[in-house]
Amino acid sequence: MNHSLYDKLQVLEPAGQAMDREERLSAAGRPLLSWYHQHRRILPWRENPEPYRVWISEIMLQQTRVEAVKPYFDRFMEALPGVEALGEVSEDRLLKLWEGLGYYSRARNLKKAAELLVEKYGGKLPSSYEELKALPGIGSYTAGAIASIAFQIPVPAVDGNVLRVISRLTGSMEDITKQSVKRDMEELIKGVMPKEDPGSYNQALIEAGAIVCVPNGAPLCGSCPLFSLCVARQKDLTGVIPVKAPKKERRTEHRTILILTKDGHVAIRKRDDTGLLASLYELPGLEGRISQEQIKETLGVKEAKITPLPEAKHIFSHVEWHMTGYRVELTEVPKGDYLWVTPEEIKKTYSLPGAFKAYTKLIR
Ligand code: ADE
């Protein structure tokens, strides 16, 4: 993917005069687009950018890598090929399709938005940025991505990739975790983005951030179409820019997860309708590390065959679960409100979040 000297010479900045950031971003447009047309990845939603497909892909791509999204996207499109099917799907079926992708409120918002689209827009996505942004689950980035990629409307779509690319290009030392910095970058882009093919322009910025100006580790400046224009590269600041305020530390929670079995069935239950993994099914769990005696006491049973299971860890954005687990084979009905399902039904019908994967795979 290395660029020829010719490519680099095309984007050398004028000697002896400093460019301001508008000029720099403006000068980046042509080389960036030409690079995009040569080097972009072929992705299912890119080759056929219908509004529904762009919408679903952009929601899936929030906080999730392209490679992880691909199989989910294809499956989703096959199961729910349009807005109406999405509006009508049952929550359990929808969550089963989303199982393992995480951030499940994204799926619920998709369904809510689809219902609204059927009600208000005849089952089609509106093409204006403002109307898109008013839909559940759609913020400024996603509204910009759908409007520009599916409807060719020249509005910016600033995600983490774009924040990184443009901060480096312009040598900005601003903290990119600030909303004000994102809004400022949206304004900057709006002023210089081409009116022709804005969808490719936005995707070129995103793509450069994903595969050249990479999020983790050193950027691949030797392959970058903005090599000569990039202030962070010129000043050897790619290790410093983008500037990000340190994240709050994650708290750790200890949990004991139970595979309760009785007569060939396994107990699952619904989580609270607020907070972490809201309203999703889960394997029963208890706070803390619980002894085998305490398990029997909590379940209110005299006898149970209890076998320890391996420890496991799951990392959410703000919390880390450190889990111990037990298989509890019961002959009496335990205390608690459970749904008793077969292992087959767990595979096919009920969705258990990825956080429980270390234990769901041990269900038999
Ligand atoms: N990440 C977010 N949106 C994307 C897109 N349209 N293409 C590739 N990666 C993305």
mmCIF file of C-alpha atoms and ligand atoms in Angstrom:
data_model
loop_
_atom_site.group_PDB
_atom_site.id
_atom_site.type_symbol
_atom_site.label_atom_id
_atom_site.label_comp_id
_atom_site.label_asym_id
_atom_site.label_seq_id
_atom_site.Cartn_x
_atom_site.Cartn_y
_atom_site.Cartn_z
ATOM 1 C CA MET A 1 0.000 0.000 0.000
ATOM 2 C CA ASN A 2 3.034 2.286 0.014
ATOM 3 C CA HIS A 3 2.641 5.492 -1.895
ATOM 4 C CA SER A 4 4.885 6.553 -4.673
ATOM 5 C CA LEU A 5 6.959 9.674 -4.365
ATOM 6 C CA TYR A 6 4.717 11.159 -7.038
ATOM 7 C CA ASP A 7 1.665 10.768 -4.820
ATOM 8 C CA LYS A 8 3.486 12.443 -1.992
ATOM 9 C CA LEU A 9 4.758 15.312 -4.113
ATOM 10 C CA GLN A 10 1.219 16.132 -5.162
ATOM 11 C CA VAL A 11 0.299 17.069 -1.648
ATOM 12 C CA LEU A 12 3.442 18.911 -0.552
ATOM 13 C CA GLU A 13 2.394 22.135 1.058
ATOM 14 C CA PRO A 14 3.526 25.456 -0.394
ATOM 15 C CA ALA A 15 6.987 26.328 0.922
ATOM 16 C CA GLY A 16 7.502 29.255 3.242
ATOM 17 C CA GLN A 17 3.905 29.987 4.190
ATOM 18 C CA ALA A 18 1.988 28.386 7.007
ATOM 19 C CA MET A 19 -1.388 26.897 6.146
ATOM 20 C CA ASP A 20 -4.284 27.435 8.494
ATOM 21 C CA ARG A 21 -6.413 24.425 9.381
ATOM 22 C CA GLU A 22 -9.151 25.127 6.809
ATOM 23 C CA GLU A 23 -6.536 25.306 4.061
ATOM 24 C CA ARG A 24 -4.850 22.166 5.310
ATOM 25 C CA LEU A 25 -8.086 20.176 5.461
ATOM 26 C CA SER A 26 -9.097 21.583 2.111
ATOM 27 C CA ALA A 27 -5.789 20.504 0.574
ATOM 28 C CA ALA A 28 -6.271 17.024 2.068
ATOM 29 C CA GLY A 29 -9.534 16.425 0.172
ATOM 30 C CA ARG A 30 -8.238 15.365 -3.222
ATOM 31 C CA PRO A 31 -5.425 13.034 -2.124
ATOM 32 C CA LEU A 32 -7.670 11.529 0.521
ATOM 33 C CA LEU A 33 -10.440 10.745 -1.973
ATOM 34 C CA SER A 34 -8.064 9.373 -4.553
ATOM 35 C CA TRP A 35 -6.482 7.155 -1.889
ATOM 36 C CA TYR A 36 -9.954 6.017 -0.766
ATOM 37 C CA HIS A 37 -10.982 4.966 -4.255
ATOM 38 C CA GLN A 38 -7.824 2.865 -4.558
ATOM 39 C CA HIS A 39 -7.492 1.391 -1.100
ATOM 40 C CA ARG A 40 -10.907 1.244 0.558
ATOM 41 C CA ARG A 41 -12.012 -2.062 1.957
ATOM 42 C CA ILE A 42 -14.872 -3.796 0.217
ATOM 43 C CA LEU A 43 -17.558 -3.972 2.882
ATOM 44 C CA PRO A 44 -21.094 -5.336 2.464
ATOM 45 C CA TRP A 45 -22.831 -2.075 3.380
ATOM 46 C CA ARG A 46 -20.471 -0.002 1.250
ATOM 47 C CA GLU A 47 -21.107 -1.732 -2.036
ATOM 48 C CA ASN A 48 -24.856 -1.291 -1.809
ATOM 49 C CA PRO A 49 -25.425 1.800 0.330
ATOM 50 C CA GLU A 50 -29.202 1.746 0.627
ATOM 51 C CA PRO A 51 -30.440 3.851 3.551
ATOM 52 C CA TYR A 52 -31.621 0.868 5.613
ATOM 53 C CA ARG A 53 -28.313 -0.960 5.149
ATOM 54 C CA VAL A 54 -26.262 2.126 5.972
ATOM 55 C CA TRP A 55 -28.336 2.767 9.075
ATOM 56 C CA ILE A 56 -28.020 -0.776 10.417
ATOM 57 C CA SER A 57 -24.295 -0.952 9.653
ATOM 58 C CA GLU A 58 -23.544 2.383 11.295
ATOM 59 C CA ILE A 59 -25.410 1.396 14.455
ATOM 60 C CA MET A 60 -23.581 -1.953 14.573
ATOM 61 C CA LEU A 61 -20.239 -0.209 13.977
ATOM 62 C CA GLN A 62 -20.658 2.014 17.023
ATOM 63 C CA GLN A 63 -18.101 0.714 19.541
ATOM 64 C CA THR A 64 -17.633 -2.441 17.472
ATOM 65 C CA ARG A 65 -14.903 -3.400 14.965
ATOM 66 C CA VAL A 66 -15.652 -3.926 11.283
ATOM 67 C CA GLU A 67 -14.525 -7.569 11.351
ATOM 68 C CA ALA A 68 -16.810 -8.330 14.289
ATOM 69 C CA VAL A 69 -19.756 -6.606 12.602
ATOM 70 C CA LYS A 70 -19.590 -8.321 9.193
ATOM 71 C CA PRO A 71 -21.224 -11.678 10.098
ATOM 72 C CA TYR A 72 -23.859 -9.961 12.243
ATOM 73 C CA PHE A 73 -24.701 -7.556 9.442
ATOM 74 C CA ASP A 74 -25.258 -10.285 6.870
ATOM 75 C CA ARG A 75 -27.379 -12.346 9.237
ATOM 76 C CA PHE A 76 -29.421 -9.315 10.253
ATOM 77 C CA MET A 77 -30.116 -8.325 6.657
ATOM 78 C CA GLU A 78 -31.274 -11.798 5.830
ATOM 79 C CA ALA A 79 -33.554 -12.023 8.868
ATOM 80 C CA LEU A 80 -34.877 -8.449 8.782
ATOM 81 C CA PRO A 81 -34.432 -7.117 5.257
ATOM 82 C CA GLY A 82 -36.242 -3.814 5.743
ATOM 83 C CA VAL A 83 -37.752 -1.243 8.090
ATOM 84 C CA GLU A 84 -41.119 -2.994 8.324
ATOM 85 C CA ALA A 85 -39.659 -6.357 9.299
ATOM 86 C CA LEU A 86 -37.547 -4.613 11.944
ATOM 87 C CA GLY A 87 -40.563 -2.740 13.321
ATOM 88 C CA GLU A 88 -42.511 -5.975 13.658
ATOM 89 C CA VAL A 89 -39.842 -8.306 15.059
ATOM 90 C CA SER A 90 -40.266 -9.561 18.629
ATOM 91 C CA GLU A 91 -37.782 -8.255 21.155
ATOM 92 C CA ASP A 92 -36.527 -11.788 21.899
ATOM 93 C CA ARG A 93 -35.815 -12.499 18.229
ATOM 94 C CA LEU A 94 -34.117 -9.119 17.790
ATOM 95 C CA LEU A 95 -31.900 -9.641 20.832
ATOM 96 C CA LYS A 96 -31.025 -13.115 19.589
ATOM 97 C CA LEU A 97 -29.788 -11.545 16.337
ATOM 98 C CA TRP A 98 -27.803 -9.024 18.374
ATOM 99 C CA GLU A 99 -26.439 -11.587 20.858
ATOM 100 C CA GLY A 100 -22.718 -11.036 21.450
ATOM 101 C CA LEU A 101 -22.523 -7.577 19.829
ATOM 102 C CA GLY A 102 -23.019 -5.813 23.163
ATOM 103 C CA TYR A 103 -24.587 -2.432 23.948
ATOM 104 C CA TYR A 104 -28.049 -3.917 23.591
ATOM 105 C CA SER A 105 -29.872 -0.586 23.846
ATOM 106 C CA ARG A 106 -28.695 -0.109 20.256
ATOM 107 C CA ALA A 107 -30.949 -2.970 19.166
ATOM 108 C CA ARG A 108 -33.909 -1.701 21.152
ATOM 109 C CA ASN A 109 -33.512 1.777 19.693
ATOM 110 C CA LEU A 110 -33.393 0.312 16.190
ATOM 111 C CA LYS A 111 -36.763 -1.297 16.725
ATOM 112 C CA LYS A 112 -38.241 1.855 18.261
ATOM 113 C CA ALA A 113 -36.962 3.907 15.356
ATOM 114 C CA ALA A 114 -38.321 1.398 12.819
ATOM 115 C CA GLU A 115 -41.774 1.611 14.409
ATOM 116 C CA LEU A 116 -41.607 5.393 14.135
ATOM 117 C CA LEU A 117 -40.451 5.209 10.535
ATOM 118 C CA VAL A 118 -43.426 3.037 9.635
ATOM 119 C CA GLU A 119 -45.786 5.368 11.476
ATOM 120 C CA LYS A 120 -44.424 8.698 10.267
ATOM 121 C CA TYR A 121 -42.399 8.161 7.107
ATOM 122 C CA GLY A 122 -44.107 5.311 5.291
ATOM 123 C CA GLY A 123 -41.382 2.864 6.326
ATOM 124 C CA LYS A 124 -38.547 4.843 4.738
ATOM 125 C CA LEU A 125 -35.657 6.683 6.327
ATOM 126 C CA PRO A 126 -35.908 10.454 5.972
ATOM 127 C CA SER A 127 -33.062 12.025 4.045
ATOM 128 C CA SER A 128 -32.510 15.132 6.141
ATOM 129 C CA TYR A 129 -29.824 15.258 8.801
ATOM 130 C CA GLU A 130 -32.201 16.871 11.326
ATOM 131 C CA GLU A 131 -34.971 14.296 10.890
ATOM 132 C CA LEU A 132 -32.476 11.446 11.103
ATOM 133 C CA LYS A 133 -30.935 12.889 14.256
ATOM 134 C CA ALA A 134 -34.358 13.008 15.912
ATOM 135 C CA LEU A 135 -34.708 9.191 15.679
ATOM 136 C CA PRO A 136 -33.931 6.984 18.702
ATOM 137 C CA GLY A 137 -30.284 5.889 18.807
ATOM 138 C CA ILE A 138 -29.135 8.341 16.137
ATOM 139 C CA GLY A 139 -26.688 11.056 17.182
ATOM 140 C CA SER A 140 -24.793 13.592 15.119
ATOM 141 C CA TYR A 141 -22.258 11.075 13.785
ATOM 142 C CA THR A 142 -24.816 8.501 12.657
ATOM 143 C CA ALA A 143 -27.174 11.129 11.192
ATOM 144 C CA GLY A 144 -24.233 12.547 9.227
ATOM 145 C CA ALA A 145 -23.121 9.114 8.053
ATOM 146 C CA ILE A 146 -26.597 8.101 6.820
ATOM 147 C CA ALA A 147 -27.346 11.492 5.213
ATOM 148 C CA SER A 148 -24.010 11.601 3.386
ATOM 149 C CA ILE A 149 -23.484 7.929 2.467
ATOM 150 C CA ALA A 150 -27.066 6.990 1.596
ATOM 151 C CA PHE A 151 -28.453 10.353 0.421
ATOM 152 C CA GLN A 152 -25.320 12.246 -0.697
ATOM 153 C CA ILE A 153 -26.073 15.220 1.527
ATOM 154 C CA PRO A 154 -22.919 17.200 2.373
ATOM 155 C CA VAL A 155 -22.886 16.973 6.173
ATOM 156 C CA PRO A 156 -19.960 15.789 8.312
ATOM 157 C CA ALA A 157 -19.828 12.442 10.116
ATOM 158 C CA VAL A 158 -17.300 12.804 12.909
ATOM 159 C CA ASP A 159 -16.481 9.653 14.851
ATOM 160 C CA GLY A 160 -13.349 8.688 16.776
ATOM 161 C CA ASN A 161 -11.517 7.856 13.546
ATOM 162 C CA VAL A 162 -12.188 11.271 12.068
ATOM 163 C CA LEU A 163 -11.274 13.060 15.294
ATOM 164 C CA ARG A 164 -7.910 11.282 15.259
ATOM 165 C CA VAL A 165 -7.139 11.897 11.584
ATOM 166 C CA ILE A 166 -8.001 15.589 11.634
ATOM 167 C CA SER A 167 -6.335 16.313 14.988
ATOM 168 C CA ARG A 168 -3.139 14.804 13.623
ATOM 169 C CA LEU A 169 -3.462 16.460 10.244
ATOM 170 C CA THR A 170 -3.951 19.910 11.781
ATOM 171 C CA GLY A 171 -1.642 19.343 14.767
ATOM 172 C CA SER A 172 -4.470 20.058 17.205
ATOM 173 C CA MET A 173 -3.639 19.598 20.895
ATOM 174 C CA GLU A 174 -7.313 19.860 21.909
ATOM 175 C CA ASP A 175 -8.809 17.058 24.003
ATOM 176 C CA ILE A 176 -10.879 14.998 21.554
ATOM 177 C CA THR A 177 -13.067 13.534 24.298
ATOM 178 C CA LYS A 178 -14.730 16.973 24.683
ATOM 179 C CA GLN A 179 -18.076 17.484 22.935
ATOM 180 C CA SER A 180 -17.050 21.069 22.129
ATOM 181 C CA VAL A 181 -14.014 19.800 20.206
ATOM 182 C CA LYS A 182 -16.189 17.419 18.204
ATOM 183 C CA ARG A 183 -18.665 20.189 17.384
ATOM 184 C CA ASP A 184 -15.834 22.464 16.338
ATOM 185 C CA MET A 185 -14.484 19.752 14.045
ATOM 186 C CA GLU A 186 -17.940 19.273 12.511
ATOM 187 C CA GLU A 187 -18.018 22.984 11.714
ATOM 188 C CA LEU A 188 -14.520 22.864 10.263
ATOM 189 C CA ILE A 189 -15.408 19.947 7.975
ATOM 190 C CA LYS A 190 -18.726 21.487 6.933
ATOM 191 C CA GLY A 191 -16.834 24.499 5.633
ATOM 192 C CA VAL A 192 -14.485 22.568 3.364
ATOM 193 C CA MET A 193 -16.120 19.264 2.421
ATOM 194 C CA PRO A 194 -16.905 18.725 -1.263
ATOM 195 C CA LYS A 195 -20.540 18.964 -2.382
ATOM 196 C CA GLU A 196 -19.912 16.143 -4.801
ATOM 197 C CA ASP A 197 -19.853 12.629 -3.303
ATOM 198 C CA PRO A 198 -19.844 13.659 0.369
ATOM 199 C CA GLY A 199 -20.442 10.009 1.256
ATOM 200 C CA SER A 200 -17.063 8.984 -0.104
ATOM 201 C CA TYR A 201 -15.415 11.988 1.528
ATOM 202 C CA ASN A 202 -16.711 11.053 4.989
ATOM 203 C CA GLN A 203 -15.898 7.397 4.470
ATOM 204 C CA ALA A 204 -12.400 8.305 3.286
ATOM 205 C CA LEU A 205 -11.758 10.110 6.575
ATOM 206 C CA ILE A 206 -13.199 7.176 8.537
ATOM 207 C CA GLU A 207 -11.245 4.670 6.463
ATOM 208 C CA ALA A 208 -7.950 6.522 6.863
ATOM 209 C CA GLY A 209 -8.552 6.478 10.622
ATOM 210 C CA ALA A 210 -9.353 2.779 10.586
ATOM 211 C CA ILE A 211 -6.534 1.414 8.442
ATOM 212 C CA VAL A 212 -3.695 3.987 8.273
ATOM 213 C CA CYS A 213 -4.026 6.489 11.107
ATOM 214 C CA VAL A 214 -4.863 3.533 13.334
ATOM 215 C CA PRO A 215 -6.412 3.787 16.813
ATOM 216 C CA ASN A 216 -3.923 1.552 18.608
ATOM 217 C CA GLY A 217 -0.178 1.694 18.131
ATOM 218 C CA ALA A 218 1.861 3.780 15.722
ATOM 219 C CA PRO A 219 0.142 5.145 12.603
ATOM 220 C CA LEU A 220 1.269 3.772 9.228
ATOM 221 C CA CYS A 221 2.445 7.176 7.970
ATOM 222 C CA GLY A 222 4.385 5.615 5.084
ATOM 223 C CA SER A 223 1.073 4.519 3.562
ATOM 224 C CA CYS A 224 -0.836 7.712 4.294
ATOM 225 C CA PRO A 225 -2.153 9.963 1.526
ATOM 226 C CA LEU A 226 -1.740 12.916 3.905
ATOM 227 C CA PHE A 227 1.906 12.140 4.705
ATOM 228 C CA SER A 228 3.255 15.512 3.603
ATOM 229 C CA LEU A 229 0.394 17.640 4.886
ATOM 230 C CA CYS A 230 0.193 16.104 8.345
ATOM 231 C CA VAL A 231 1.427 18.402 11.124
ATOM 232 C CA ALA A 232 1.674 15.634 13.726
ATOM 233 C CA ARG A 233 3.861 13.610 11.339
ATOM 234 C CA GLN A 234 6.025 16.621 10.460
ATOM 235 C CA LYS A 235 6.569 17.507 14.128
ATOM 236 C CA ASP A 236 6.875 13.907 15.303
ATOM 237 C CA LEU A 237 3.793 14.294 17.489
ATOM 238 C CA THR A 238 1.810 11.213 16.444
ATOM 239 C CA GLY A 239 2.560 9.714 19.869
ATOM 240 C CA VAL A 240 0.966 12.729 21.565
ATOM 241 C CA ILE A 241 -1.910 13.595 19.209
ATOM 242 C CA PRO A 242 -4.811 12.877 19.519
ATOM 243 C CA VAL A 243 -4.884 14.251 23.055
ATOM 244 C CA LYS A 244 -7.418 12.428 25.215
ATOM 245 C CA ALA A 245 -8.311 13.082 28.859
ATOM 246 C CA PRO A 246 -7.678 9.895 30.840
ATOM 247 C CA LYS A 247 -10.762 7.705 31.266
ATOM 248 C CA LYS A 248 -12.296 7.102 34.667
ATOM 249 C CA GLU A 249 -11.072 3.803 36.053
ATOM 250 C CA ARG A 250 -13.421 0.837 35.724
ATOM 251 C CA ARG A 251 -14.746 -0.554 38.950
ATOM 252 C CA THR A 252 -14.501 -4.265 39.614
ATOM 253 C CA GLU A 253 -17.476 -6.329 40.743
ATOM 254 C CA HIS A 254 -17.268 -9.924 41.916
ATOM 255 C CA ARG A 255 -20.156 -12.163 40.931
ATOM 256 C CA THR A 256 -21.070 -15.784 41.364
ATOM 257 C CA ILE A 257 -22.824 -17.249 38.332
ATOM 258 C CA LEU A 258 -25.018 -20.315 38.619
ATOM 259 C CA ILE A 259 -26.011 -22.880 36.045
ATOM 260 C CA LEU A 260 -29.094 -24.230 37.795
ATOM 261 C CA THR A 261 -30.387 -27.415 36.236
ATOM 262 C CA LYS A 262 -33.478 -29.449 36.990
ATOM 263 C CA ASP A 263 -35.127 -32.195 34.933
ATOM 264 C CA GLY A 264 -33.172 -31.360 31.791
ATOM 265 C CA HIS A 265 -33.975 -27.644 32.036
ATOM 266 C CA VAL A 266 -31.773 -24.659 32.868
ATOM 267 C CA ALA A 267 -32.834 -21.563 34.821
ATOM 268 C CA ILE A 268 -32.571 -18.143 33.218
ATOM 269 C CA ARG A 269 -34.163 -14.890 34.311
ATOM 270 C CA LYS A 270 -34.734 -11.347 33.133
ATOM 271 C CA ARG A 271 -32.521 -8.587 34.480
ATOM 272 C CA ASP A 272 -33.914 -5.324 35.847
ATOM 273 C CA ASP A 273 -35.198 -2.922 33.261
ATOM 274 C CA THR A 274 -32.607 -0.279 34.108
ATOM 275 C CA GLY A 275 -28.820 -0.284 34.323
ATOM 276 C CA LEU A 276 -26.267 -2.710 32.950
ATOM 277 C CA LEU A 277 -27.699 -5.261 30.468
ATOM 278 C CA ALA A 278 -31.184 -3.906 31.201
ATOM 279 C CA SER A 279 -34.098 -6.313 30.530
ATOM 280 C CA LEU A 280 -31.855 -8.981 29.055
ATOM 281 C CA TYR A 281 -31.928 -12.616 30.064
ATOM 282 C CA GLU A 282 -29.122 -13.825 32.292
ATOM 283 C CA LEU A 283 -27.885 -16.839 34.140
ATOM 284 C CA PRO A 284 -28.813 -16.395 37.795
ATOM 285 C CA GLY A 285 -26.042 -14.679 39.685
ATOM 286 C CA LEU A 286 -25.243 -13.420 43.132
ATOM 287 C CA GLU A 287 -23.145 -10.480 44.177
ATOM 288 C CA GLY A 288 -19.731 -11.391 45.556
ATOM 289 C CA ARG A 289 -17.971 -14.716 45.887
ATOM 290 C CA ILE A 290 -20.456 -17.085 47.431
ATOM 291 C CA SER A 291 -19.678 -20.368 49.169
ATOM 292 C CA GLN A 292 -21.448 -23.619 48.299
ATOM 293 C CA GLU A 293 -23.324 -23.519 51.637
ATOM 294 C CA GLN A 294 -24.540 -19.980 50.972
ATOM 295 C CA ILE A 295 -25.735 -21.043 47.531
ATOM 296 C CA LYS A 296 -27.986 -23.725 49.016
ATOM 297 C CA GLU A 297 -29.208 -21.266 51.619
ATOM 298 C CA THR A 298 -30.030 -18.598 49.010
ATOM 299 C CA LEU A 299 -31.861 -21.107 46.858
ATOM 300 C CA GLY A 300 -33.674 -22.502 49.893
ATOM 301 C CA VAL A 301 -32.830 -26.110 49.078
ATOM 302 C CA LYS A 302 -31.529 -28.858 51.333
ATOM 303 C CA GLU A 303 -29.813 -30.948 48.723
ATOM 304 C CA ALA A 304 -28.003 -30.054 45.504
ATOM 305 C CA LYS A 305 -25.041 -31.399 43.615
ATOM 306 C CA ILE A 306 -22.711 -28.420 43.291
ATOM 307 C CA THR A 307 -19.674 -28.439 41.002
ATOM 308 C CA PRO A 308 -17.283 -25.494 40.724
ATOM 309 C CA LEU A 309 -16.777 -24.043 37.229
ATOM 310 C CA PRO A 310 -13.800 -22.037 35.951
ATOM 311 C CA GLU A 311 -13.411 -18.359 36.823
ATOM 312 C CA ALA A 312 -14.108 -15.798 34.101
ATOM 313 C CA LYS A 313 -13.849 -12.077 33.490
ATOM 314 C CA HIS A 314 -15.916 -9.736 31.358
ATOM 315 C CA ILE A 315 -15.077 -6.125 30.631
ATOM 316 C CA PHE A 316 -17.870 -3.611 30.080
ATOM 317 C CA SER A 317 -17.162 0.049 29.413
ATOM 318 C CA HIS A 318 -17.446 1.099 33.066
ATOM 319 C CA VAL A 319 -17.389 -2.142 35.036
ATOM 320 C CA GLU A 320 -15.384 -5.322 35.072
ATOM 321 C CA TRP A 321 -17.056 -8.517 36.244
ATOM 322 C CA HIS A 322 -14.820 -11.076 37.928
ATOM 323 C CA MET A 323 -16.894 -14.210 38.038
ATOM 324 C CA THR A 324 -16.814 -17.548 39.746
ATOM 325 C CA GLY A 325 -19.344 -20.142 38.706
ATOM 326 C CA TYR A 326 -21.067 -23.305 39.872
ATOM 327 C CA ARG A 327 -23.170 -25.942 38.243
ATOM 328 C CA VAL A 328 -26.018 -26.664 40.643
ATOM 329 C CA GLU A 329 -27.984 -29.812 39.902
ATOM 330 C CA LEU A 330 -31.318 -29.603 41.692
ATOM 331 C CA THR A 331 -34.068 -32.013 42.563
ATOM 332 C CA GLU A 332 -36.205 -29.489 44.453
ATOM 333 C CA VAL A 333 -37.738 -26.277 43.105
ATOM 334 C CA PRO A 334 -35.515 -23.390 44.282
ATOM 335 C CA LYS A 335 -36.581 -19.992 45.599
ATOM 336 C CA GLY A 336 -36.636 -17.277 42.953
ATOM 337 C CA ASP A 337 -38.380 -16.321 39.770
ATOM 338 C CA TYR A 338 -36.873 -18.279 36.872
ATOM 339 C CA LEU A 339 -37.713 -19.307 33.383
ATOM 340 C CA TRP A 340 -36.836 -22.998 32.914
ATOM 341 C CA VAL A 341 -35.668 -23.608 29.366
ATOM 342 C CA THR A 342 -33.904 -26.385 27.499
ATOM 343 C CA PRO A 343 -30.275 -26.029 26.327
ATOM 344 C CA GLU A 344 -31.680 -26.170 22.764
ATOM 345 C CA GLU A 345 -33.936 -23.169 23.446
ATOM 346 C CA ILE A 346 -30.972 -21.202 24.783
ATOM 347 C CA LYS A 347 -29.148 -21.833 21.520
ATOM 348 C CA LYS A 348 -32.081 -20.986 19.279
ATOM 349 C CA THR A 349 -34.458 -18.633 21.050
ATOM 350 C CA TYR A 350 -33.152 -16.901 24.134
ATOM 351 C CA SER A 351 -30.297 -14.477 23.956
ATOM 352 C CA LEU A 352 -27.819 -14.405 26.801
ATOM 353 C CA PRO A 353 -25.312 -11.537 26.672
ATOM 354 C CA GLY A 354 -21.664 -12.236 25.836
ATOM 355 C CA ALA A 355 -20.754 -11.474 29.463
ATOM 356 C CA PHE A 356 -21.997 -14.981 30.342
ATOM 357 C CA LYS A 357 -20.267 -16.748 27.477
ATOM 358 C CA ALA A 358 -17.747 -18.611 29.652
ATOM 359 C CA TYR A 359 -20.723 -20.239 31.391
ATOM 360 C CA THR A 360 -23.338 -20.522 28.648
ATOM 361 C CA LYS A 361 -20.918 -22.661 26.693
ATOM 362 C CA LEU A 362 -20.896 -25.108 29.623
ATOM 363 C CA ILE A 363 -24.659 -25.583 29.547
ATOM 364 C CA ARG A 364 -25.611 -29.110 28.561
HETATM 365 N N1 ADE B 1 -16.824 2.681 11.154
HETATM 366 C C1 ADE B 1 -17.934 3.427 11.324
HETATM 367 N N2 ADE B 1 -18.538 3.646 10.147
HETATM 368 C C2 ADE B 1 -17.818 2.996 9.217
HETATM 369 C C3 ADE B 1 -17.930 2.828 7.821
HETATM 370 N N3 ADE B 1 -18.952 3.364 7.164
HETATM 371 N N4 ADE B 1 -16.991 2.106 7.196
HETATM 372 C C4 ADE B 1 -15.995 1.562 7.906
HETATM 373 N N5 ADE B 1 -15.813 1.690 9.181
HETATM 374 C C5 ADE B 1 -16.720 2.390 9.864
#
